[in-house]
Short mmCIF file of C-alpha atoms in Angstrom, two decimals:
data_model
loop_
_atom_site.label_atom_id
_atom_site.label_comp_id
_atom_site.label_asym_id
_atom_site.label_seq_id
_atom_site.Cartn_x
_atom_site.Cartn_y
_atom_site.Cartn_z
CA ASP A 15 -49.78 -85.22 -74.88
CA ALA A 16 -47.94 -88.14 -76.45
CA LYS A 17 -48.86 -91.68 -75.42
CA THR A 18 -46.34 -93.66 -73.38
CA THR A 19 -45.75 -97.39 -73.09
CA GLN A 20 -44.19 -98.99 -70.01
CA PRO A 21 -43.76 -102.59 -68.92
CA PRO A 22 -46.37 -103.48 -66.29
CA SER A 23 -43.88 -104.81 -63.77
CA MET A 24 -40.18 -105.23 -63.04
CA ASP A 25 -38.05 -106.72 -60.30
CA CYS A 26 -34.73 -105.44 -59.05
CA ALA A 27 -32.32 -106.66 -56.39
CA GLU A 28 -31.64 -104.32 -53.51
CA GLY A 29 -28.45 -102.35 -54.05
CA ARG A 30 -28.49 -102.84 -57.80
CA ALA A 31 -29.45 -100.27 -60.39
CA ALA A 32 -33.06 -100.25 -61.49
CA ASN A 33 -33.57 -99.29 -65.13
CA LEU A 34 -37.16 -98.47 -66.02
CA PRO A 35 -37.88 -98.02 -69.73
CA CYS A 36 -40.53 -95.88 -71.38
CA ASN A 37 -41.47 -95.65 -75.03
CA HIS A 38 -42.91 -92.41 -76.38
CA SER A 39 -42.47 -92.76 -80.13
CA THR A 40 -44.95 -89.99 -80.99
CA ILE A 41 -43.33 -87.36 -78.79
CA SER A 42 -43.21 -83.85 -80.23
CA GLY A 43 -40.23 -81.54 -80.13
CA ASN A 44 -41.64 -79.38 -77.36
CA GLU A 45 -42.84 -82.21 -75.12
CA TYR A 46 -41.05 -82.99 -71.89
CA VAL A 47 -40.65 -86.41 -70.29
CA TYR A 48 -41.64 -86.51 -66.61
CA TRP A 49 -41.32 -89.35 -64.14
CA TYR A 50 -43.40 -89.73 -61.03
CA ARG A 51 -43.68 -92.59 -58.60
CA GLN A 52 -46.38 -93.70 -56.21
CA ILE A 53 -45.52 -95.67 -53.16
CA HIS A 54 -48.40 -97.76 -51.88
CA SER A 55 -51.26 -95.70 -50.44
CA GLN A 56 -49.45 -92.39 -50.91
CA GLY A 57 -49.81 -89.58 -53.45
CA PRO A 58 -47.56 -89.58 -56.53
CA GLN A 59 -44.13 -88.03 -56.06
CA TYR A 60 -42.19 -86.09 -58.69
CA ILE A 61 -38.84 -87.67 -59.53
CA ILE A 62 -37.26 -85.96 -62.52
CA HIS A 63 -38.01 -84.49 -65.94
CA GLY A 64 -36.15 -83.62 -69.14
CA LEU A 65 -36.52 -82.39 -72.69
CA LYS A 66 -33.51 -83.54 -74.70
CA ASN A 67 -30.48 -83.84 -72.49
CA ASN A 68 -29.86 -86.48 -69.86
CA GLU A 69 -30.68 -85.28 -66.38
CA THR A 70 -29.58 -86.32 -62.91
CA ASN A 71 -30.75 -85.31 -59.46
CA GLU A 72 -30.46 -86.73 -55.98
CA MET A 73 -33.14 -89.32 -56.67
CA ALA A 74 -32.45 -90.63 -60.15
CA SER A 75 -31.03 -90.18 -63.63
CA LEU A 76 -33.04 -89.77 -66.80
CA ILE A 77 -31.57 -90.94 -70.09
CA ILE A 78 -33.39 -89.78 -73.24
CA THR A 79 -32.43 -91.30 -76.57
CA GLU A 80 -31.17 -89.00 -79.29
CA ASP A 81 -34.38 -89.41 -81.33
CA ARG A 82 -36.38 -88.82 -78.10
CA LYS A 83 -38.63 -91.78 -78.81
CA SER A 84 -37.73 -93.54 -75.60
CA SER A 85 -36.22 -92.88 -72.21
CA THR A 86 -34.93 -94.76 -69.19
CA LEU A 87 -35.23 -93.84 -65.55
CA ILE A 88 -32.29 -95.11 -63.54
CA LEU A 89 -32.33 -95.58 -59.79
CA PRO A 90 -28.62 -96.17 -59.21
CA HIS A 91 -28.79 -98.16 -55.97
CA ALA A 92 -32.32 -99.39 -55.41
CA THR A 93 -33.55 -99.86 -51.87
CA LEU A 94 -36.67 -101.54 -50.53
CA ARG A 95 -38.20 -98.07 -50.14
CA ASP A 96 -38.04 -97.66 -53.93
CA THR A 97 -40.74 -100.31 -54.34
CA ALA A 98 -43.51 -98.35 -56.04
CA VAL A 99 -45.42 -97.76 -59.27
CA TYR A 100 -43.40 -95.57 -61.63
CA TYR A 101 -45.20 -93.40 -64.17
CA CYS A 102 -43.64 -91.96 -67.31
CA ILE A 103 -45.60 -88.93 -68.53
CA VAL A 104 -45.07 -86.85 -71.65
CA ARG A 105 -46.53 -83.37 -71.69
CA VAL A 106 -46.38 -80.41 -73.98
CA ASP A 107 -45.25 -77.66 -71.65
CA ASP A 108 -43.65 -77.24 -68.33
CA THR A 109 -46.01 -74.87 -66.61
CA GLY A 110 -47.94 -76.04 -63.63
CA ARG A 111 -51.31 -75.40 -65.22
CA ARG A 112 -51.82 -78.51 -67.25
CA ALA A 113 -53.11 -81.81 -65.96
CA LEU A 114 -50.92 -84.86 -65.73
CA THR A 115 -52.10 -87.83 -67.79
CA PHE A 116 -51.17 -91.01 -65.95
CA GLY A 117 -51.02 -94.39 -67.64
CA SER A 118 -50.78 -97.69 -65.85
CA GLY A 119 -47.10 -97.29 -64.97
CA THR A 120 -44.50 -99.90 -64.06
CA ARG A 121 -44.74 -101.65 -60.74
CA LEU A 122 -41.15 -101.98 -59.48
CA GLN A 123 -40.55 -104.56 -56.80
CA VAL A 124 -37.16 -104.27 -55.09
CA GLN A 125 -36.17 -107.64 -53.67
CA PRO A 126 -33.99 -108.03 -50.56
CA GLU B 23 -42.38 -75.12 -46.24
CA THR B 24 -45.47 -77.21 -45.58
CA GLY B 25 -46.58 -79.84 -48.05
CA VAL B 26 -50.01 -80.56 -49.46
CA THR B 27 -52.47 -81.78 -46.87
CA GLN B 28 -55.88 -83.38 -47.34
CA SER B 29 -58.76 -84.13 -45.05
CA PRO B 30 -60.28 -86.42 -44.09
CA THR B 31 -57.94 -89.36 -44.69
CA HIS B 32 -60.76 -91.88 -44.93
CA LEU B 33 -64.48 -91.54 -45.42
CA ILE B 34 -67.43 -93.90 -45.75
CA LYS B 35 -70.65 -92.72 -47.38
CA THR B 36 -73.76 -94.35 -48.74
CA ARG B 37 -75.06 -94.15 -52.28
CA GLY B 38 -76.92 -90.91 -52.99
CA GLN B 39 -75.18 -88.89 -50.32
CA GLN B 40 -72.96 -85.87 -50.86
CA VAL B 41 -69.33 -85.49 -49.80
CA THR B 42 -66.84 -82.64 -49.46
CA LEU B 43 -63.11 -83.26 -49.51
CA ARG B 44 -60.57 -80.61 -48.55
CA CYS B 45 -57.07 -79.74 -49.63
CA SER B 46 -54.49 -77.25 -48.45
CA SER B 47 -51.93 -76.34 -51.09
CA GLN B 48 -48.21 -76.24 -50.62
CA SER B 49 -47.17 -72.79 -49.47
CA GLY B 50 -47.08 -70.29 -52.32
CA HIS B 51 -48.74 -72.55 -54.89
CA ASN B 52 -51.65 -70.96 -56.75
CA THR B 53 -52.91 -73.92 -58.78
CA VAL B 54 -54.77 -76.94 -57.44
CA SER B 55 -55.68 -80.08 -59.36
CA TRP B 56 -57.87 -82.95 -58.27
CA TYR B 57 -57.50 -86.55 -59.40
CA GLN B 58 -59.49 -89.72 -58.84
CA GLN B 59 -57.62 -93.00 -58.54
CA ALA B 60 -59.60 -96.22 -58.67
CA LEU B 61 -58.00 -99.34 -57.27
CA GLY B 62 -55.23 -100.65 -59.51
CA GLN B 63 -55.35 -97.74 -61.94
CA GLY B 64 -53.43 -94.52 -62.46
CA PRO B 65 -54.88 -91.22 -61.26
CA GLN B 66 -57.45 -89.62 -63.55
CA PHE B 67 -57.73 -85.83 -63.82
CA ILE B 68 -60.98 -84.37 -62.51
CA PHE B 69 -60.42 -80.59 -62.70
CA GLN B 70 -57.99 -77.82 -61.92
CA TYR B 71 -58.33 -74.40 -60.30
CA TYR B 72 -56.09 -71.44 -60.87
CA ARG B 73 -56.65 -68.23 -58.92
CA GLU B 74 -60.12 -69.38 -57.86
CA GLU B 75 -61.31 -70.14 -61.40
CA GLU B 76 -61.79 -73.57 -62.94
CA ASN B 77 -58.97 -73.93 -65.44
CA GLY B 78 -59.67 -77.28 -67.03
CA ARG B 79 -61.79 -80.35 -66.52
CA GLY B 80 -61.45 -84.02 -67.25
CA ASN B 81 -64.19 -86.44 -68.27
CA PHE B 82 -66.21 -86.23 -65.07
CA PRO B 83 -69.93 -85.36 -64.74
CA PRO B 84 -71.18 -82.06 -63.29
CA ARG B 85 -71.95 -83.69 -59.95
CA PHE B 86 -68.20 -83.36 -59.37
CA SER B 87 -67.63 -79.71 -58.51
CA GLY B 88 -64.99 -77.69 -56.76
CA LEU B 89 -63.91 -74.46 -55.21
CA GLN B 90 -60.64 -72.69 -54.64
CA PHE B 91 -60.37 -70.11 -51.90
CA PRO B 92 -58.28 -66.90 -51.74
CA ASN B 93 -55.67 -68.72 -49.67
CA TYR B 94 -55.49 -71.30 -52.51
CA SER B 95 -56.97 -74.11 -50.45
CA SER B 96 -59.59 -76.11 -52.28
CA GLU B 97 -62.65 -78.32 -51.94
CA LEU B 98 -63.95 -81.16 -54.06
CA ASN B 99 -67.68 -81.80 -53.79
CA VAL B 100 -69.40 -84.88 -55.13
CA ASN B 101 -73.19 -85.06 -55.17
CA ALA B 102 -75.41 -88.09 -55.56
CA LEU B 103 -72.64 -90.53 -54.77
CA GLU B 104 -72.46 -93.74 -56.78
CA LEU B 105 -70.71 -96.98 -55.91
CA ASP B 106 -68.12 -96.32 -58.65
CA ASP B 107 -67.09 -93.13 -56.88
CA SER B 108 -65.23 -95.29 -54.38
CA ALA B 109 -61.60 -94.31 -54.94
CA LEU B 110 -58.58 -92.46 -53.65
CA TYR B 111 -59.01 -88.73 -54.28
CA LEU B 112 -55.76 -86.87 -54.73
CA CYS B 113 -55.11 -83.17 -54.59
CA ALA B 114 -52.01 -81.67 -56.20
CA SER B 115 -50.70 -78.14 -56.06
CA SER B 116 -48.34 -76.43 -58.44
CA LEU B 117 -46.74 -73.16 -59.40
CA VAL B 118 -47.40 -71.54 -62.75
CA SER B 119 -43.93 -70.07 -62.74
CA GLY B 120 -40.82 -70.47 -60.69
CA GLY B 121 -39.65 -73.57 -58.89
CA ILE B 122 -39.63 -76.76 -60.91
CA ARG B 123 -42.20 -75.85 -63.52
CA GLY B 124 -44.62 -78.54 -64.58
CA THR B 125 -44.31 -80.49 -61.40
CA GLN B 126 -47.31 -81.10 -59.24
CA TYR B 127 -47.01 -81.86 -55.57
CA PHE B 128 -49.51 -84.39 -54.34
CA GLY B 129 -51.15 -84.80 -51.00
CA PRO B 130 -51.64 -88.20 -49.36
CA GLY B 131 -55.19 -88.48 -50.63
CA THR B 132 -58.63 -89.16 -49.19
CA ARG B 133 -59.91 -92.70 -49.51
CA LEU B 134 -63.65 -92.66 -50.12
CA LEU B 135 -65.78 -95.76 -49.84
CA VAL B 136 -69.36 -95.61 -51.09
CA LEU B 137 -71.66 -98.35 -49.83
#
């Protein structure tokens, strides 16, 4: 799986959009970008994933650059409950049988 | 549908002892993965079970072993506990096909402290 690089921490004001970047310059054509988050003392939670096209669900939007070397997770209206560590993970297939390789993630602090 | 559950939530053991952690998969999921998360770090993959067979293993010694049962629930066993085994142990279940493929659904974890 391709290596990812994320900033260690970010702050965001409550109600504003949180934009979390991820670099994955060595991504292969068949690798997907997944985002998970981990709220303090809980298990990681799936947020969204994509291959080439931008994706949106009820939690977030995922913007993948045309060359696929980077992506941005957007939380459109951050709340205090979005304070968590966010992990960007690149993996080669989308079956449930391969392990997730977590990096250090980005610690997002939403400020009141 | 029920989510992934783990027991116990917290556990304290002493060095050299053995421990068994338990996980119940999300309904209908046939794959279970176990992860170890040390304080301040991301989860690290221990091993995965698919249809009761070990399907992959991370860089963990043989004293970490597991089982998956016909109902897809799972156990993680750790023998000869060491101080460095103190961590949050996470179980995740997933579907090989159907649903949102590639996603793993995590339980709340078991926090193990080895003294």
